[in-house]
């Protein structure tokens, strides 16, 4: 057995308010969002994303807010996990139910909004998506400078850092500018004016979620923003100290590195890996892994997405139509909406549960021990092996044959193993 050096619980920077005060500030930032969430989830209203015109007018009148304030508050409520959509009906999220009594739920809701700042504040018109994505990817370095400076930082200093980070991204992708340049060019070959425009957008977006304040030519982190950046830097430091070095890995390698960890340490690794990346690109990378052929990574990718929480919800909801991901997405959404994990399986149809059983068996066959594959039989919803084999053959999973062959080889009962081999042969040959 290996021993691991334990790290003392880190203390936030001197001057950081206690959690109760940070939660009070977070409640103030999200006050309009909470009011709108209560209005939308009171059981008498229907809502959609974005709010329909009639609902927008009703909310504005009921809450004495402008339509623009209602629209902004509604977006924040969804991103912070205060409200959830089920078809055209809005329901209170678990954070809304805990809002007045649970400071940790409030802070998690605000951090979800902080992570989604680029969705809250629309990017400037006419800017290529690639340039916007690079700016979002460079923002963590900008925030780190603000946090380490422990005070106001001038916009020129932030602009210089942004340009350097963009140049590093271009260098990593082997992108070299060529041809005549009509405008002053910053490091990395991009127009300095474009970098300045994107920095202004990022600073305004972060200010709009309460992470920083803007002055005449400078920016300063708020106590909330300072605390959030410190938490993320601590997560990065913890991951950097791990033998696997998961923070530097791709999503697939990170998930493989976490495969044999128990749930608590695995979640800590997921959080650290996520903290080092823009939430949008991290979610996209995890879903790309989930779409691959490795069933183990598919399941682990959705475990990592559970750590992401609210910012991942729209993307997870969008993949429900993809057959290989549908069972995982439905379970993710059920748990996100407050269903007990032990009861979440009830949201799956019989066919979906059977598909998931085969997918999980494929993961065990590829990465686990033979005994686990035999015990996996007990988790099937069918109750009997003949019924399971009938439905497994009908479900059409691409790994069905390999799973049945592996199960037949592992099972100690000769009669049952023979039946499983026969089923594998029938699937392979297309027989009944």
Short mmCIF file of N, CA and C in Angstrom, two decimals, residues 90-269:
data_model
loop_
_atom_site.label_atom_id
_atom_site.label_comp_id
_atom_site.label_asym_id
_atom_site.label_seq_id
_atom_site.Cartn_x
_atom_site.Cartn_y
_atom_site.Cartn_z
N UNK A 90 -41.19 25.57 -15.98
CA UNK A 90 -40.02 25.86 -15.13
C UNK A 90 -40.27 25.33 -13.73
N UNK A 91 -39.24 24.69 -13.18
CA UNK A 91 -39.33 24.17 -11.82
C UNK A 91 -38.16 24.69 -11.00
N UNK A 92 -38.34 24.82 -9.71
CA UNK A 92 -37.23 25.32 -8.88
C UNK A 92 -36.08 24.31 -8.86
N UNK A 93 -34.87 24.80 -9.03
CA UNK A 93 -33.70 23.95 -8.87
C UNK A 93 -33.42 23.74 -7.39
N UNK A 94 -32.59 22.75 -7.08
CA UNK A 94 -32.32 22.46 -5.67
C UNK A 94 -31.65 23.63 -4.99
N UNK A 95 -30.87 24.42 -5.74
CA UNK A 95 -30.20 25.56 -5.11
C UNK A 95 -31.21 26.63 -4.69
N UNK A 96 -32.27 26.79 -5.47
CA UNK A 96 -33.29 27.77 -5.10
C UNK A 96 -33.98 27.34 -3.80
N UNK A 97 -34.24 26.05 -3.66
CA UNK A 97 -34.90 25.56 -2.43
C UNK A 97 -34.00 25.74 -1.21
N UNK A 98 -32.68 25.69 -1.44
CA UNK A 98 -31.74 25.80 -0.32
C UNK A 98 -31.18 27.22 -0.16
N UNK A 99 -31.65 28.15 -0.97
CA UNK A 99 -31.00 29.45 -1.10
C UNK A 99 -30.90 30.22 0.21
N UNK A 100 -31.93 30.22 0.99
CA UNK A 100 -31.95 31.06 2.19
C UNK A 100 -31.26 30.42 3.39
N UNK A 101 -30.95 29.12 3.31
CA UNK A 101 -30.42 28.43 4.49
C UNK A 101 -29.05 27.79 4.27
N UNK A 102 -28.59 27.69 3.03
CA UNK A 102 -27.36 26.95 2.75
C UNK A 102 -26.37 27.86 2.03
N UNK A 103 -25.39 28.40 2.78
CA UNK A 103 -24.41 29.30 2.18
C UNK A 103 -23.57 28.60 1.12
N UNK A 104 -23.26 27.32 1.33
CA UNK A 104 -22.43 26.61 0.35
C UNK A 104 -23.17 26.46 -0.97
N UNK A 105 -24.49 26.23 -0.92
CA UNK A 105 -25.28 26.15 -2.16
C UNK A 105 -25.27 27.48 -2.89
N UNK A 106 -25.36 28.57 -2.13
CA UNK A 106 -25.32 29.90 -2.74
C UNK A 106 -23.98 30.13 -3.43
N UNK A 107 -22.90 29.79 -2.76
CA UNK A 107 -21.57 30.01 -3.35
C UNK A 107 -21.35 29.13 -4.57
N UNK A 108 -21.85 27.88 -4.52
CA UNK A 108 -21.72 27.02 -5.69
C UNK A 108 -22.52 27.59 -6.86
N UNK A 109 -23.70 28.13 -6.56
CA UNK A 109 -24.50 28.74 -7.62
C UNK A 109 -23.80 29.94 -8.23
N UNK A 110 -23.19 30.76 -7.38
CA UNK A 110 -22.48 31.92 -7.93
C UNK A 110 -21.27 31.50 -8.74
N UNK A 111 -20.53 30.49 -8.28
CA UNK A 111 -19.36 30.02 -9.03
C UNK A 111 -19.79 29.48 -10.39
N UNK A 112 -20.95 28.80 -10.45
CA UNK A 112 -21.46 28.33 -11.75
C UNK A 112 -21.71 29.51 -12.68
N UNK A 113 -22.23 30.61 -12.14
CA UNK A 113 -22.44 31.82 -12.95
C UNK A 113 -21.10 32.42 -13.35
N UNK A 114 -20.17 32.48 -12.42
CA UNK A 114 -18.83 33.01 -12.69
C UNK A 114 -18.16 32.21 -13.81
N UNK A 115 -18.27 30.89 -13.77
CA UNK A 115 -17.68 30.06 -14.81
C UNK A 115 -18.31 30.31 -16.17
N UNK A 116 -19.56 30.76 -16.16
CA UNK A 116 -20.29 30.96 -17.42
C UNK A 116 -20.35 32.43 -17.83
N UNK A 117 -19.40 33.24 -17.37
CA UNK A 117 -19.47 34.68 -17.64
C UNK A 117 -19.55 35.00 -19.13
N UNK A 118 -18.89 34.18 -19.98
CA UNK A 118 -18.89 34.48 -21.41
C UNK A 118 -20.24 34.19 -22.06
N UNK A 119 -21.11 33.45 -21.36
CA UNK A 119 -22.47 33.23 -21.85
C UNK A 119 -23.40 34.33 -21.38
N UNK A 120 -23.08 34.91 -20.23
CA UNK A 120 -23.92 35.98 -19.68
C UNK A 120 -23.78 37.26 -20.49
N UNK A 121 -22.56 37.54 -20.92
CA UNK A 121 -22.26 38.82 -21.60
C UNK A 121 -21.93 38.52 -23.06
N UNK A 122 -22.82 38.88 -23.96
CA UNK A 122 -22.65 38.54 -25.38
C UNK A 122 -21.36 39.14 -25.92
N UNK A 123 -20.66 38.36 -26.76
CA UNK A 123 -19.41 38.83 -27.35
C UNK A 123 -19.68 39.91 -28.40
N UNK A 124 -18.70 40.76 -28.71
CA UNK A 124 -18.91 41.84 -29.68
C UNK A 124 -19.29 41.29 -31.05
N UNK A 125 -20.13 42.04 -31.75
CA UNK A 125 -20.55 41.63 -33.09
C UNK A 125 -19.36 41.66 -34.05
N UNK A 126 -19.41 40.74 -35.01
CA UNK A 126 -18.42 40.76 -36.08
C UNK A 126 -17.08 40.16 -35.74
N UNK A 127 -16.96 39.53 -34.56
CA UNK A 127 -15.69 38.92 -34.15
C UNK A 127 -15.75 37.43 -34.42
N UNK A 128 -14.71 36.89 -35.03
CA UNK A 128 -14.70 35.46 -35.31
C UNK A 128 -14.77 34.65 -34.02
N UNK A 129 -15.45 33.51 -34.12
CA UNK A 129 -15.62 32.66 -32.93
C UNK A 129 -14.27 32.19 -32.38
N UNK A 130 -13.30 31.96 -33.28
CA UNK A 130 -11.99 31.50 -32.82
C UNK A 130 -11.32 32.54 -31.94
N UNK A 131 -11.41 33.81 -32.34
CA UNK A 131 -10.80 34.87 -31.54
C UNK A 131 -11.47 34.99 -30.18
N UNK A 132 -12.80 34.86 -30.16
CA UNK A 132 -13.53 34.91 -28.89
C UNK A 132 -13.11 33.75 -27.99
N UNK A 133 -13.01 32.56 -28.58
CA UNK A 133 -12.63 31.38 -27.80
C UNK A 133 -11.23 31.53 -27.21
N UNK A 134 -10.30 32.12 -27.99
CA UNK A 134 -8.94 32.33 -27.48
C UNK A 134 -8.94 33.32 -26.32
N UNK A 135 -9.78 34.35 -26.42
CA UNK A 135 -9.85 35.31 -25.32
C UNK A 135 -10.38 34.64 -24.06
N UNK A 136 -11.41 33.82 -24.21
CA UNK A 136 -11.96 33.10 -23.05
C UNK A 136 -10.90 32.19 -22.44
N UNK A 137 -10.12 31.54 -23.30
CA UNK A 137 -9.08 30.64 -22.81
C UNK A 137 -7.96 31.39 -22.11
N UNK A 138 -7.76 32.67 -22.47
CA UNK A 138 -6.70 33.46 -21.86
C UNK A 138 -7.14 34.13 -20.56
N UNK A 139 -8.44 34.21 -20.31
CA UNK A 139 -8.94 34.93 -19.14
C UNK A 139 -8.43 34.36 -17.81
N UNK A 140 -8.30 33.03 -17.63
CA UNK A 140 -7.76 32.57 -16.34
C UNK A 140 -6.42 33.18 -15.97
N UNK A 141 -5.55 33.42 -16.97
CA UNK A 141 -4.27 34.07 -16.67
C UNK A 141 -4.48 35.52 -16.24
N UNK A 142 -5.43 36.19 -16.87
CA UNK A 142 -5.76 37.57 -16.49
C UNK A 142 -6.27 37.60 -15.06
N UNK A 143 -7.15 36.67 -14.72
CA UNK A 143 -7.68 36.61 -13.36
C UNK A 143 -6.58 36.27 -12.34
N UNK A 144 -5.66 35.40 -12.74
CA UNK A 144 -4.57 35.06 -11.82
C UNK A 144 -3.71 36.28 -11.50
N UNK A 145 -3.43 37.10 -12.52
CA UNK A 145 -2.66 38.32 -12.28
C UNK A 145 -3.40 39.25 -11.33
N UNK A 146 -4.70 39.39 -11.54
CA UNK A 146 -5.49 40.25 -10.66
C UNK A 146 -5.47 39.71 -9.23
N UNK A 147 -5.56 38.39 -9.08
CA UNK A 147 -5.59 37.80 -7.75
C UNK A 147 -4.25 37.93 -7.04
N UNK A 148 -3.18 37.67 -7.77
CA UNK A 148 -1.84 37.74 -7.18
C UNK A 148 -1.43 39.17 -6.86
N UNK A 149 -1.97 40.14 -7.61
CA UNK A 149 -1.63 41.55 -7.38
C UNK A 149 -2.30 42.10 -6.14
N UNK A 150 -3.39 41.45 -5.70
CA UNK A 150 -4.09 41.86 -4.47
C UNK A 150 -4.49 43.32 -4.49
N UNK A 151 -4.94 43.79 -5.64
CA UNK A 151 -5.37 45.18 -5.76
C UNK A 151 -5.65 45.51 -7.21
N UNK A 152 -5.70 46.79 -7.50
CA UNK A 152 -6.01 47.23 -8.86
C UNK A 152 -4.85 46.94 -9.81
N UNK A 153 -5.18 46.53 -11.02
CA UNK A 153 -4.18 46.31 -12.07
C UNK A 153 -4.61 47.14 -13.28
N UNK A 154 -3.66 47.81 -13.90
CA UNK A 154 -3.98 48.68 -15.02
C UNK A 154 -4.41 47.86 -16.23
N UNK A 155 -5.28 48.43 -17.03
CA UNK A 155 -5.74 47.76 -18.25
C UNK A 155 -4.58 47.48 -19.20
N UNK A 156 -3.60 48.41 -19.41
CA UNK A 156 -2.47 48.06 -20.29
C UNK A 156 -1.72 46.82 -19.84
N UNK A 157 -1.54 46.62 -18.53
CA UNK A 157 -0.85 45.42 -18.04
C UNK A 157 -1.66 44.16 -18.35
N UNK A 158 -2.98 44.26 -18.17
CA UNK A 158 -3.84 43.12 -18.48
C UNK A 158 -3.85 42.84 -19.98
N UNK A 159 -3.83 43.91 -20.78
CA UNK A 159 -3.82 43.74 -22.23
C UNK A 159 -2.53 43.07 -22.69
N UNK A 160 -1.42 43.45 -22.08
CA UNK A 160 -0.14 42.83 -22.43
C UNK A 160 -0.16 41.34 -22.10
N UNK A 161 -0.72 40.98 -20.95
CA UNK A 161 -0.80 39.57 -20.58
C UNK A 161 -1.72 38.80 -21.51
N UNK A 162 -2.86 39.41 -21.85
CA UNK A 162 -3.77 38.76 -22.79
C UNK A 162 -3.08 38.48 -24.11
N UNK A 163 -2.35 39.48 -24.63
CA UNK A 163 -1.65 39.30 -25.90
C UNK A 163 -0.61 38.19 -25.82
N UNK A 164 0.11 38.13 -24.70
CA UNK A 164 1.12 37.08 -24.53
C UNK A 164 0.48 35.70 -24.51
N UNK A 165 -0.64 35.58 -23.81
CA UNK A 165 -1.30 34.28 -23.72
C UNK A 165 -1.85 33.85 -25.08
N UNK A 166 -2.42 34.78 -25.82
CA UNK A 166 -2.92 34.46 -27.16
C UNK A 166 -1.76 34.03 -28.06
N UNK A 167 -0.61 34.72 -27.91
CA UNK A 167 0.57 34.33 -28.70
C UNK A 167 1.00 32.91 -28.37
N UNK A 168 0.93 32.54 -27.09
CA UNK A 168 1.29 31.17 -26.70
C UNK A 168 0.33 30.17 -27.32
N UNK A 169 -0.95 30.51 -27.34
CA UNK A 169 -1.94 29.61 -27.95
C UNK A 169 -1.65 29.42 -29.43
N UNK A 170 -1.31 30.52 -30.11
CA UNK A 170 -0.99 30.42 -31.54
C UNK A 170 0.27 29.57 -31.74
N UNK A 171 1.25 29.76 -30.88
CA UNK A 171 2.49 29.00 -31.01
C UNK A 171 2.24 27.51 -30.79
N UNK A 172 1.39 27.20 -29.81
CA UNK A 172 1.06 25.80 -29.56
C UNK A 172 0.39 25.17 -30.76
N UNK A 173 -0.36 25.99 -31.52
CA UNK A 173 -1.07 25.47 -32.70
C UNK A 173 -0.30 25.70 -33.99
N UNK A 174 0.95 26.18 -33.84
CA UNK A 174 1.82 26.43 -35.00
C UNK A 174 1.17 27.40 -35.99
N UNK A 175 0.51 28.45 -35.46
CA UNK A 175 -0.10 29.46 -36.31
C UNK A 175 0.85 30.65 -36.40
N UNK A 176 1.35 30.95 -37.58
CA UNK A 176 2.30 32.04 -37.79
C UNK A 176 1.68 33.05 -38.74
N UNK A 177 1.62 34.36 -38.38
CA UNK A 177 1.06 35.35 -39.29
C UNK A 177 1.94 35.54 -40.52
N UNK A 178 1.31 35.80 -41.64
CA UNK A 178 2.07 36.05 -42.85
C UNK A 178 1.35 37.11 -43.67
N UNK A 179 2.08 37.68 -44.63
CA UNK A 179 1.49 38.72 -45.48
C UNK A 179 1.55 40.08 -44.82
N UNK A 180 1.20 41.14 -45.56
CA UNK A 180 1.23 42.49 -45.00
C UNK A 180 0.20 42.68 -43.90
N UNK A 181 0.54 43.45 -42.90
CA UNK A 181 -0.35 43.73 -41.78
C UNK A 181 -0.72 45.20 -41.81
N UNK A 182 -2.04 45.48 -41.92
CA UNK A 182 -2.50 46.87 -42.04
C UNK A 182 -2.59 47.58 -40.70
N UNK A 183 -2.73 46.81 -39.60
CA UNK A 183 -2.90 47.42 -38.30
C UNK A 183 -1.76 47.00 -37.38
N UNK A 184 -1.53 47.76 -36.30
CA UNK A 184 -0.51 47.33 -35.33
C UNK A 184 -0.82 45.93 -34.85
N UNK A 185 0.22 45.11 -34.78
CA UNK A 185 0.03 43.71 -34.43
C UNK A 185 0.66 43.43 -33.08
N UNK A 186 -0.09 42.74 -32.25
CA UNK A 186 0.43 42.36 -30.93
C UNK A 186 1.19 41.06 -31.05
N UNK A 187 1.76 40.62 -29.93
CA UNK A 187 2.40 39.30 -29.93
C UNK A 187 1.37 38.28 -30.36
N UNK A 188 1.76 37.36 -31.22
CA UNK A 188 0.84 36.36 -31.71
C UNK A 188 0.25 36.72 -33.05
N UNK A 189 0.52 37.91 -33.56
CA UNK A 189 0.08 38.24 -34.90
C UNK A 189 -1.34 38.77 -34.97
N UNK A 190 -1.98 39.04 -33.87
CA UNK A 190 -3.35 39.53 -33.89
C UNK A 190 -3.38 41.04 -33.76
N UNK A 191 -4.36 41.67 -34.35
CA UNK A 191 -4.54 43.12 -34.24
C UNK A 191 -4.60 43.51 -32.76
N UNK A 192 -3.80 44.53 -32.41
CA UNK A 192 -3.82 45.02 -31.03
C UNK A 192 -5.19 45.58 -30.68
N UNK A 193 -5.84 46.19 -31.67
CA UNK A 193 -7.18 46.73 -31.43
C UNK A 193 -8.17 45.61 -31.10
N UNK A 194 -8.03 44.46 -31.77
CA UNK A 194 -8.92 43.34 -31.50
C UNK A 194 -8.70 42.81 -30.10
N UNK A 195 -7.45 42.68 -29.68
CA UNK A 195 -7.18 42.24 -28.31
C UNK A 195 -7.78 43.20 -27.29
N UNK A 196 -7.65 44.50 -27.56
CA UNK A 196 -8.20 45.49 -26.63
C UNK A 196 -9.72 45.38 -26.55
N UNK A 197 -10.35 45.15 -27.72
CA UNK A 197 -11.81 45.01 -27.74
C UNK A 197 -12.24 43.78 -26.95
N UNK A 198 -11.51 42.68 -27.14
CA UNK A 198 -11.88 41.45 -26.44
C UNK A 198 -11.58 41.54 -24.94
N UNK A 199 -10.51 42.25 -24.57
CA UNK A 199 -10.25 42.43 -23.14
C UNK A 199 -11.36 43.25 -22.50
N UNK A 200 -11.79 44.33 -23.15
CA UNK A 200 -12.89 45.13 -22.62
C UNK A 200 -14.14 44.27 -22.42
N UNK A 201 -14.41 43.43 -23.43
CA UNK A 201 -15.58 42.54 -23.33
C UNK A 201 -15.45 41.60 -22.14
N UNK A 202 -14.28 41.00 -21.97
CA UNK A 202 -14.08 40.05 -20.87
C UNK A 202 -14.20 40.74 -19.52
N UNK A 203 -13.59 41.90 -19.38
CA UNK A 203 -13.66 42.61 -18.11
C UNK A 203 -15.10 43.02 -17.79
N UNK A 204 -15.83 43.48 -18.80
CA UNK A 204 -17.23 43.86 -18.58
C UNK A 204 -18.06 42.64 -18.20
N UNK A 205 -17.78 41.49 -18.86
CA UNK A 205 -18.52 40.28 -18.54
C UNK A 205 -18.26 39.81 -17.12
N UNK A 206 -17.00 39.85 -16.70
CA UNK A 206 -16.66 39.45 -15.34
C UNK A 206 -17.23 40.42 -14.32
N UNK A 207 -17.26 41.71 -14.67
CA UNK A 207 -17.87 42.69 -13.77
C UNK A 207 -19.37 42.45 -13.66
N UNK A 208 -20.00 42.02 -14.75
CA UNK A 208 -21.46 41.83 -14.74
C UNK A 208 -21.89 40.68 -13.83
N UNK A 209 -20.99 39.74 -13.54
CA UNK A 209 -21.34 38.65 -12.64
C UNK A 209 -20.78 38.88 -11.23
N UNK A 210 -20.22 40.05 -10.99
CA UNK A 210 -19.77 40.39 -9.65
C UNK A 210 -18.38 39.92 -9.30
N UNK A 211 -17.56 39.56 -10.33
CA UNK A 211 -16.22 39.05 -10.05
C UNK A 211 -15.18 40.16 -9.93
N UNK A 212 -15.43 41.30 -10.55
CA UNK A 212 -14.47 42.40 -10.45
C UNK A 212 -15.19 43.73 -10.62
N UNK A 213 -14.48 44.80 -10.28
CA UNK A 213 -14.99 46.15 -10.48
C UNK A 213 -14.04 46.88 -11.43
N UNK A 214 -14.59 47.78 -12.21
CA UNK A 214 -13.82 48.52 -13.19
C UNK A 214 -13.71 49.98 -12.77
N UNK A 215 -12.49 50.51 -12.85
CA UNK A 215 -12.27 51.92 -12.59
C UNK A 215 -11.74 52.61 -13.82
N UNK A 216 -11.19 53.80 -13.67
CA UNK A 216 -10.63 54.55 -14.80
C UNK A 216 -9.29 53.93 -15.19
N UNK A 217 -9.34 53.01 -16.16
CA UNK A 217 -8.10 52.41 -16.66
C UNK A 217 -7.55 51.30 -15.81
N UNK A 218 -8.35 50.73 -14.89
CA UNK A 218 -7.85 49.63 -14.08
C UNK A 218 -9.00 48.72 -13.69
N UNK A 219 -8.67 47.53 -13.20
CA UNK A 219 -9.66 46.56 -12.74
C UNK A 219 -9.21 45.97 -11.42
N UNK A 220 -10.18 45.61 -10.57
CA UNK A 220 -9.89 45.05 -9.25
C UNK A 220 -10.86 43.92 -8.99
N UNK A 221 -10.36 42.79 -8.50
CA UNK A 221 -11.24 41.70 -8.12
C UNK A 221 -12.08 42.08 -6.91
N UNK A 222 -13.33 41.70 -6.93
CA UNK A 222 -14.17 41.82 -5.74
C UNK A 222 -13.78 40.72 -4.75
N UNK A 223 -14.21 40.82 -3.50
CA UNK A 223 -13.94 39.71 -2.57
C UNK A 223 -14.42 38.36 -3.10
N UNK A 224 -15.59 38.36 -3.75
CA UNK A 224 -16.10 37.12 -4.33
C UNK A 224 -15.17 36.61 -5.43
N UNK A 225 -14.78 37.51 -6.33
CA UNK A 225 -13.90 37.12 -7.42
C UNK A 225 -12.55 36.66 -6.92
N UNK A 226 -12.01 37.36 -5.92
CA UNK A 226 -10.71 36.99 -5.35
C UNK A 226 -10.77 35.60 -4.73
N UNK A 227 -11.85 35.33 -4.00
CA UNK A 227 -12.02 34.01 -3.37
C UNK A 227 -12.15 32.92 -4.43
N UNK A 228 -12.94 33.17 -5.49
CA UNK A 228 -13.16 32.15 -6.52
C UNK A 228 -11.87 31.82 -7.26
N UNK A 229 -11.09 32.84 -7.60
CA UNK A 229 -9.83 32.59 -8.31
C UNK A 229 -8.87 31.86 -7.40
N UNK A 230 -8.83 32.22 -6.11
CA UNK A 230 -7.96 31.52 -5.17
C UNK A 230 -8.34 30.05 -5.07
N UNK A 231 -9.64 29.75 -5.00
CA UNK A 231 -10.09 28.36 -4.93
C UNK A 231 -9.62 27.59 -6.15
N UNK A 232 -9.75 28.19 -7.32
CA UNK A 232 -9.36 27.48 -8.55
C UNK A 232 -7.84 27.30 -8.61
N UNK A 233 -7.09 28.29 -8.17
CA UNK A 233 -5.63 28.13 -8.14
C UNK A 233 -5.23 27.03 -7.16
N UNK A 234 -5.92 26.94 -6.03
CA UNK A 234 -5.63 25.88 -5.07
C UNK A 234 -5.91 24.51 -5.66
N UNK A 235 -7.01 24.41 -6.41
CA UNK A 235 -7.33 23.14 -7.06
C UNK A 235 -6.24 22.74 -8.05
N UNK A 236 -5.73 23.73 -8.76
CA UNK A 236 -4.66 23.45 -9.73
C UNK A 236 -3.40 22.99 -9.00
N UNK A 237 -3.08 23.63 -7.88
CA UNK A 237 -1.88 23.25 -7.13
C UNK A 237 -2.00 21.84 -6.57
N UNK A 238 -3.18 21.48 -6.08
CA UNK A 238 -3.39 20.13 -5.56
C UNK A 238 -3.19 19.10 -6.66
N UNK A 239 -3.76 19.37 -7.84
CA UNK A 239 -3.62 18.43 -8.95
C UNK A 239 -2.17 18.34 -9.41
N UNK A 240 -1.47 19.47 -9.40
CA UNK A 240 -0.08 19.46 -9.87
C UNK A 240 0.81 18.62 -8.96
N UNK A 241 0.40 18.45 -7.69
CA UNK A 241 1.19 17.66 -6.76
C UNK A 241 0.91 16.16 -6.87
N UNK A 242 -0.12 15.78 -7.63
CA UNK A 242 -0.46 14.37 -7.71
C UNK A 242 0.53 13.64 -8.62
N UNK A 243 0.84 12.38 -8.31
CA UNK A 243 1.80 11.63 -9.13
C UNK A 243 1.39 11.55 -10.59
N UNK A 244 0.07 11.46 -10.84
CA UNK A 244 -0.40 11.30 -12.22
C UNK A 244 -0.27 12.59 -13.02
N UNK A 245 -0.24 13.73 -12.34
CA UNK A 245 -0.16 15.00 -13.07
C UNK A 245 -1.33 15.20 -14.00
N UNK A 246 -2.54 14.87 -13.52
CA UNK A 246 -3.71 14.86 -14.41
C UNK A 246 -4.05 16.21 -14.99
N UNK A 247 -3.64 17.27 -14.33
CA UNK A 247 -4.05 18.60 -14.81
C UNK A 247 -3.46 18.91 -16.17
N UNK A 248 -2.33 18.30 -16.52
CA UNK A 248 -1.69 18.57 -17.79
C UNK A 248 -2.20 17.64 -18.91
N UNK A 249 -3.03 16.68 -18.55
CA UNK A 249 -3.41 15.64 -19.50
C UNK A 249 -4.63 16.05 -20.33
N UNK A 250 -4.79 15.34 -21.44
CA UNK A 250 -6.03 15.47 -22.20
C UNK A 250 -7.17 14.88 -21.37
N UNK A 251 -8.41 15.12 -21.80
CA UNK A 251 -9.54 14.59 -21.04
C UNK A 251 -9.48 13.07 -20.95
N UNK A 252 -9.15 12.41 -22.04
CA UNK A 252 -9.11 10.94 -22.04
C UNK A 252 -8.06 10.42 -21.07
N UNK A 253 -6.86 11.00 -21.12
CA UNK A 253 -5.79 10.54 -20.22
C UNK A 253 -6.11 10.87 -18.77
N UNK A 254 -6.72 12.03 -18.55
CA UNK A 254 -7.10 12.40 -17.18
C UNK A 254 -8.11 11.40 -16.63
N UNK A 255 -9.12 11.05 -17.43
CA UNK A 255 -10.14 10.11 -16.97
C UNK A 255 -9.53 8.73 -16.70
N UNK A 256 -8.64 8.29 -17.57
CA UNK A 256 -7.97 7.01 -17.32
C UNK A 256 -7.15 7.05 -16.04
N UNK A 257 -6.52 8.20 -15.79
CA UNK A 257 -5.74 8.36 -14.56
C UNK A 257 -6.61 8.30 -13.31
N UNK A 258 -7.89 8.64 -13.46
CA UNK A 258 -8.80 8.65 -12.32
C UNK A 258 -9.60 7.35 -12.21
N UNK A 259 -9.43 6.44 -13.18
CA UNK A 259 -10.31 5.27 -13.26
C UNK A 259 -10.28 4.40 -12.01
N UNK A 260 -9.14 4.30 -11.37
CA UNK A 260 -9.03 3.42 -10.20
C UNK A 260 -9.09 4.18 -8.88
N UNK A 261 -9.42 5.46 -8.94
CA UNK A 261 -9.59 6.22 -7.71
C UNK A 261 -10.98 6.00 -7.14
N UNK A 262 -11.12 6.15 -5.85
CA UNK A 262 -12.45 6.13 -5.25
C UNK A 262 -13.16 7.42 -5.60
N UNK A 263 -14.51 7.47 -5.45
CA UNK A 263 -15.26 8.64 -5.95
C UNK A 263 -14.78 9.99 -5.42
N UNK A 264 -14.45 10.07 -4.11
CA UNK A 264 -14.04 11.37 -3.56
C UNK A 264 -12.78 11.92 -4.20
N UNK A 265 -11.66 11.18 -4.18
CA UNK A 265 -10.45 11.66 -4.85
C UNK A 265 -10.64 11.88 -6.34
N UNK A 266 -11.45 11.06 -6.99
CA UNK A 266 -11.68 11.26 -8.43
C UNK A 266 -12.36 12.60 -8.68
N UNK A 267 -13.37 12.92 -7.85
CA UNK A 267 -14.05 14.21 -8.03
C UNK A 267 -13.09 15.38 -7.80
N UNK A 268 -12.18 15.23 -6.85
CA UNK A 268 -11.19 16.28 -6.61
C UNK A 268 -10.31 16.48 -7.83
N UNK A 269 -9.91 15.38 -8.49
CA UNK A 269 -9.11 15.47 -9.70
C UNK A 269 -9.91 16.13 -10.82
#
